[in-house]
Amino acid sequence: MAAPTTTSAKEKKDAKEQATVKEVVVEEKGNEKEPAVTASTSTTTEVAKEPAKEKEEKEEKEEKKAKEEREEKEEKEEKEEKEEKEKERETKKDKEAPAPVIDMDTFSQILEMDDDDTHEFSLSIVENYMDQAQTTFQQMEDAISEKNLPQLSVLGHFLKGSSAALGITQVQTGCELMQHYGQLHRGASGQRLQSQEALDMIKKLLPKIKDGHVEADKWLKDFYGVETWQPAEGAAPEDDK
């Protein structure tokens, strides 16, 4: 029988040292790899997140810009629509507006006759007209009651001229119509009217003429700063019988 192999103390020590060295090497290698892998993974994640964040911010900016452009466009369209409606209202208002109470081009010519700022001369003309107008309106009422169309035509012609001289347009226009109706004409060259038809038209017309006179009366009182007119001489022409 062979004698058992005996391992010396030195061999055991060497073997143990070699094993320890191997473990250290393996451990060091393992420690070196792990940080490398971790760093690589972290960098990759950060790189991936960065473009995503930039893309998100870019999309938000584009969306915000698009929203602002839409709001600006809507505001512009709303403004244009509002201006268009306002223009239409003004146009409609101009078409429906009644004749001006006083034609300033005509009235200014009367004012030019004044010697100073007191307007004493033009005031006397206006006061004379107002007195004549009141007398003429009463004569028109009487002529309607009498169904006197020729006299209504004469009175209309008379007050038309007086009101035109002062630029009292509504009275002028109404009295001109009365002049034609009294002659049994619908207008200056209109169709012929029957007597009763003409009389009925004058009955409806006279209140409108008086309304125009009231408006002019108020405007002129405000202009001259008076509350009442002083009595003036002069009257409408008498009926020729």
CSV table of C-alpha atoms in Angstrom, one decimal:
chain,number,residue,atom,x,y,z
A,1,MET,CA,0.0,0.0,0.0
A,2,ALA,CA,1.2,3.5,-1.0
A,3,ALA,CA,1.6,6.0,1.7
A,4,PRO,CA,-0.9,9.0,1.6
A,5,THR,CA,0.2,12.2,0.0
A,6,THR,CA,0.9,14.8,2.6
A,7,THR,CA,0.3,18.5,1.7
A,8,SER,CA,2.8,20.7,3.3
A,9,ALA,CA,1.9,23.8,5.2
A,10,LYS,CA,3.6,26.0,2.5
A,11,GLU,CA,1.5,24.5,-0.3
A,12,LYS,CA,-1.7,25.0,1.6
A,13,LYS,CA,-0.7,28.6,2.2
A,14,ASP,CA,0.1,29.2,-1.4
A,15,ALA,CA,-3.2,27.7,-2.5
A,16,LYS,CA,-5.1,29.8,-0.1
A,17,GLU,CA,-3.4,33.0,-1.3
A,18,GLN,CA,-4.1,32.1,-5.0
A,19,ALA,CA,-7.8,31.6,-4.2
A,20,THR,CA,-8.0,34.9,-2.4
A,21,VAL,CA,-6.3,36.7,-5.3
A,22,LYS,CA,-8.8,35.1,-7.7
A,23,GLU,CA,-11.8,36.3,-5.5
A,24,VAL,CA,-10.4,39.8,-5.3
A,25,VAL,CA,-9.9,40.0,-9.1
A,26,VAL,CA,-13.4,38.7,-9.8
A,27,GLU,CA,-14.8,41.1,-7.2
A,28,GLU,CA,-12.9,44.0,-8.7
A,29,LYS,CA,-14.0,43.2,-12.2
A,30,GLY,CA,-17.6,42.9,-11.0
A,31,ASN,CA,-17.4,46.3,-9.3
A,32,GLU,CA,-15.9,47.9,-12.4
A,33,LYS,CA,-18.7,46.7,-14.7
A,34,GLU,CA,-21.6,47.6,-12.5
A,35,PRO,CA,-20.9,51.4,-12.4
A,36,ALA,CA,-20.2,51.3,-16.1
A,37,VAL,CA,-23.5,49.7,-16.9
A,38,THR,CA,-25.4,52.0,-14.5
A,39,ALA,CA,-23.8,55.1,-15.9
A,40,SER,CA,-24.6,54.0,-19.5
A,41,THR,CA,-28.2,53.2,-18.6
A,42,SER,CA,-28.7,56.6,-16.8
A,43,THR,CA,-27.2,58.6,-19.7
A,44,THR,CA,-29.4,56.8,-22.2
A,45,THR,CA,-32.5,57.6,-20.2
A,46,GLU,CA,-31.5,61.2,-19.9
A,47,VAL,CA,-30.8,61.5,-23.6
A,48,ALA,CA,-34.2,59.9,-24.3
A,49,LYS,CA,-36.0,62.3,-21.9
A,50,GLU,CA,-34.4,65.4,-23.3
A,51,PRO,CA,-35.8,65.2,-26.9
A,52,ALA,CA,-39.2,64.2,-25.5
A,53,LYS,CA,-39.3,67.3,-23.2
A,54,GLU,CA,-38.2,69.6,-26.1
A,55,LYS,CA,-40.8,68.1,-28.3
A,56,GLU,CA,-43.5,68.7,-25.7
A,57,GLU,CA,-42.4,72.3,-25.2
A,58,LYS,CA,-42.3,72.9,-28.9
A,59,GLU,CA,-45.8,71.5,-29.3
A,60,GLU,CA,-47.1,73.6,-26.4
A,61,LYS,CA,-45.6,76.8,-28.0
A,62,GLU,CA,-47.1,75.9,-31.4
A,63,GLU,CA,-50.5,75.2,-29.8
A,64,LYS,CA,-50.3,78.5,-27.9
A,65,LYS,CA,-49.4,80.4,-31.1
A,66,ALA,CA,-52.2,78.8,-33.0
A,67,LYS,CA,-54.6,79.7,-30.3
A,68,GLU,CA,-53.5,83.3,-30.3
A,69,GLU,CA,-53.8,83.5,-34.1
A,70,ARG,CA,-57.3,82.0,-33.9
A,71,GLU,CA,-58.4,84.5,-31.2
A,72,GLU,CA,-56.8,87.4,-33.1
A,73,LYS,CA,-58.7,86.3,-36.3
A,74,GLU,CA,-62.0,85.9,-34.4
A,75,GLU,CA,-61.5,89.3,-32.8
A,76,LYS,CA,-60.8,90.9,-36.2
A,77,GLU,CA,-63.8,89.2,-37.8
A,78,GLU,CA,-66.0,90.3,-34.9
A,79,LYS,CA,-64.7,93.9,-35.2
A,80,GLU,CA,-65.3,93.9,-39.0
A,81,GLU,CA,-68.8,92.5,-38.5
A,82,LYS,CA,-69.6,95.1,-35.8
A,83,GLU,CA,-68.3,97.9,-38.1
A,84,GLU,CA,-70.4,96.6,-41.0
A,85,LYS,CA,-73.6,96.5,-38.9
A,86,GLU,CA,-72.9,100.0,-37.6
A,87,LYS,CA,-72.4,101.2,-41.2
A,88,GLU,CA,-75.7,99.5,-42.2
A,89,ARG,CA,-77.5,101.2,-39.3
A,90,GLU,CA,-76.1,104.6,-40.2
A,91,THR,CA,-77.1,104.1,-43.9
A,92,LYS,CA,-80.6,103.0,-42.8
A,93,LYS,CA,-80.8,105.9,-40.4
A,94,ASP,CA,-79.9,108.4,-43.2
A,95,LYS,CA,-82.5,106.9,-45.5
A,96,GLU,CA,-85.2,107.0,-42.9
A,97,ALA,CA,-84.2,110.4,-41.4
A,98,PRO,CA,-86.8,113.1,-41.8
A,99,ALA,CA,-86.1,116.4,-43.5
A,100,PRO,CA,-84.0,118.7,-41.3
A,101,VAL,CA,-85.9,121.1,-39.2
A,102,ILE,CA,-83.9,124.1,-40.6
A,103,ASP,CA,-81.9,124.3,-43.8
A,104,MET,CA,-78.8,126.0,-42.5
A,105,ASP,CA,-77.6,127.1,-45.9
A,106,THR,CA,-80.8,129.1,-46.4
A,107,PHE,CA,-81.0,130.3,-42.8
A,108,SER,CA,-77.4,131.4,-42.8
A,109,GLN,CA,-78.2,133.9,-45.6
A,110,ILE,CA,-80.8,135.5,-43.3
A,111,LEU,CA,-78.3,135.7,-40.5
A,112,GLU,CA,-75.8,137.5,-42.8
A,113,MET,CA,-78.2,140.4,-42.9
A,114,ASP,CA,-77.7,141.1,-39.2
A,115,ASP,CA,-75.4,144.0,-38.4
A,116,ASP,CA,-74.1,142.5,-35.2
A,117,ASP,CA,-74.3,139.4,-33.0
A,118,THR,CA,-77.6,140.3,-31.5
A,119,HIS,CA,-79.4,139.0,-34.6
A,120,GLU,CA,-82.0,141.8,-34.2
A,121,PHE,CA,-82.9,142.0,-37.9
A,122,SER,CA,-83.2,138.3,-38.5
A,123,LEU,CA,-85.2,137.9,-35.3
A,124,SER,CA,-87.8,140.4,-36.5
A,125,ILE,CA,-88.1,138.4,-39.7
A,126,VAL,CA,-88.6,135.1,-37.8
A,127,GLU,CA,-91.2,136.7,-35.5
A,128,ASN,CA,-93.1,138.1,-38.4
A,129,TYR,CA,-93.1,134.6,-40.0
A,130,MET,CA,-94.4,132.9,-36.8
A,131,ASP,CA,-97.3,135.3,-36.6
A,132,GLN,CA,-98.2,134.8,-40.2
A,133,ALA,CA,-97.9,131.0,-39.8
A,134,GLN,CA,-100.4,130.9,-36.9
A,135,THR,CA,-102.9,133.0,-38.9
A,136,THR,CA,-102.4,130.9,-42.0
A,137,PHE,CA,-103.0,127.6,-40.1
A,138,GLN,CA,-106.3,129.0,-38.8
A,139,GLN,CA,-107.3,130.0,-42.3
A,140,MET,CA,-106.4,126.5,-43.6
A,141,GLU,CA,-108.7,125.0,-41.0
A,142,ASP,CA,-111.5,127.3,-42.0
A,143,ALA,CA,-111.0,126.5,-45.7
A,144,ILE,CA,-111.1,122.7,-45.0
A,145,SER,CA,-114.4,123.2,-43.2
A,146,GLU,CA,-115.7,125.1,-46.2
A,147,LYS,CA,-114.2,122.5,-48.6
A,148,ASN,CA,-112.6,125.5,-50.4
A,149,LEU,CA,-109.8,123.8,-52.4
A,150,PRO,CA,-108.7,126.8,-54.4
A,151,GLN,CA,-108.2,128.8,-51.1
A,152,LEU,CA,-106.2,125.9,-49.6
A,153,SER,CA,-104.0,126.0,-52.7
A,154,VAL,CA,-103.4,129.7,-52.3
A,155,LEU,CA,-102.7,129.4,-48.6
A,156,GLY,CA,-100.3,126.5,-49.2
A,157,HIS,CA,-98.5,128.5,-51.9
A,158,PHE,CA,-98.2,131.5,-49.5
A,159,LEU,CA,-96.8,129.6,-46.5
A,160,LYS,CA,-94.5,127.6,-48.7
A,161,GLY,CA,-92.8,130.7,-49.9
A,162,SER,CA,-92.5,132.2,-46.4
A,163,SER,CA,-91.1,129.0,-44.8
A,164,ALA,CA,-88.7,128.4,-47.8
A,165,ALA,CA,-87.2,131.9,-47.2
A,166,LEU,CA,-86.2,130.8,-43.7
A,167,GLY,CA,-85.2,127.3,-44.5
A,168,ILE,CA,-88.1,125.7,-42.6
A,169,THR,CA,-88.1,122.6,-44.9
A,170,GLN,CA,-90.8,120.4,-43.4
A,171,VAL,CA,-93.4,123.2,-43.6
A,172,GLN,CA,-92.2,124.2,-47.0
A,173,THR,CA,-92.5,120.6,-48.4
A,174,GLY,CA,-96.0,120.1,-46.8
A,175,CYS,CA,-97.4,123.4,-48.0
A,176,GLU,CA,-96.2,122.7,-51.6
A,177,LEU,CA,-98.2,119.4,-51.5
A,178,MET,CA,-101.2,121.3,-50.2
A,179,GLN,CA,-100.9,123.8,-53.1
A,180,HIS,CA,-101.0,120.9,-55.6
A,181,TYR,CA,-103.8,119.0,-53.8
A,182,GLY,CA,-105.9,122.2,-53.8
A,183,GLN,CA,-105.4,122.3,-57.6
A,184,LEU,CA,-106.6,118.7,-57.7
A,185,HIS,CA,-103.1,117.4,-58.6
A,186,ARG,CA,-101.2,114.7,-56.8
A,187,GLY,CA,-98.0,116.5,-57.4
A,188,ALA,CA,-96.4,119.1,-59.7
A,189,SER,CA,-97.2,117.0,-62.7
A,190,GLY,CA,-99.2,114.2,-61.0
A,191,GLN,CA,-102.5,112.6,-61.9
A,192,ARG,CA,-105.7,114.5,-61.4
A,193,LEU,CA,-107.6,114.0,-58.1
A,194,GLN,CA,-111.3,114.1,-57.3
A,195,SER,CA,-112.4,116.9,-55.0
A,196,GLN,CA,-113.2,114.7,-52.0
A,197,GLU,CA,-110.0,112.8,-52.5
A,198,ALA,CA,-107.9,116.0,-52.5
A,199,LEU,CA,-109.7,117.3,-49.5
A,200,ASP,CA,-109.1,114.1,-47.5
A,201,MET,CA,-105.4,114.2,-48.4
A,202,ILE,CA,-105.2,117.8,-47.2
A,203,LYS,CA,-106.9,116.9,-43.9
A,204,LYS,CA,-104.2,114.3,-43.3
A,205,LEU,CA,-101.4,116.6,-44.4
A,206,LEU,CA,-102.2,119.6,-42.3
A,207,PRO,CA,-101.3,118.0,-38.9
A,208,LYS,CA,-97.9,117.0,-40.3
A,209,ILE,CA,-97.3,120.5,-41.5
A,210,LYS,CA,-98.1,121.8,-38.0
A,211,ASP,CA,-95.7,119.2,-36.4
A,212,GLY,CA,-92.9,120.5,-38.7
A,213,HIS,CA,-93.8,124.1,-37.6
A,214,VAL,CA,-93.6,123.2,-33.9
A,215,GLU,CA,-90.2,121.6,-34.3
A,216,ALA,CA,-88.9,124.7,-36.2
A,217,ASP,CA,-90.5,127.0,-33.6
A,218,LYS,CA,-88.6,125.2,-30.8
A,219,TRP,CA,-85.3,125.2,-32.7
A,220,LEU,CA,-85.6,128.9,-33.5
A,221,LYS,CA,-86.5,129.9,-29.9
A,222,ASP,CA,-83.4,128.0,-28.7
A,223,PHE,CA,-81.3,129.7,-31.3
A,224,TYR,CA,-82.4,133.2,-30.4
A,225,GLY,CA,-82.7,132.4,-26.7
A,226,VAL,CA,-86.3,133.5,-26.3
A,227,GLU,CA,-89.3,131.9,-24.7
A,228,THR,CA,-92.0,133.6,-26.7
A,229,TRP,CA,-92.3,135.6,-29.9
A,230,GLN,CA,-93.1,139.3,-29.9
A,231,PRO,CA,-96.3,140.2,-31.8
A,232,ALA,CA,-95.5,141.2,-35.4
A,233,GLU,CA,-97.4,142.9,-38.0
A,234,GLY,CA,-98.4,141.1,-41.2
A,235,ALA,CA,-100.9,138.4,-42.1
A,236,ALA,CA,-101.7,135.8,-44.7
A,237,PRO,CA,-103.5,136.9,-47.9
A,238,GLU,CA,-107.2,137.2,-47.6
A,239,ASP,CA,-109.5,134.8,-49.6
A,240,ASP,CA,-110.4,136.3,-52.9
A,241,LYS,CA,-114.2,136.0,-53.2
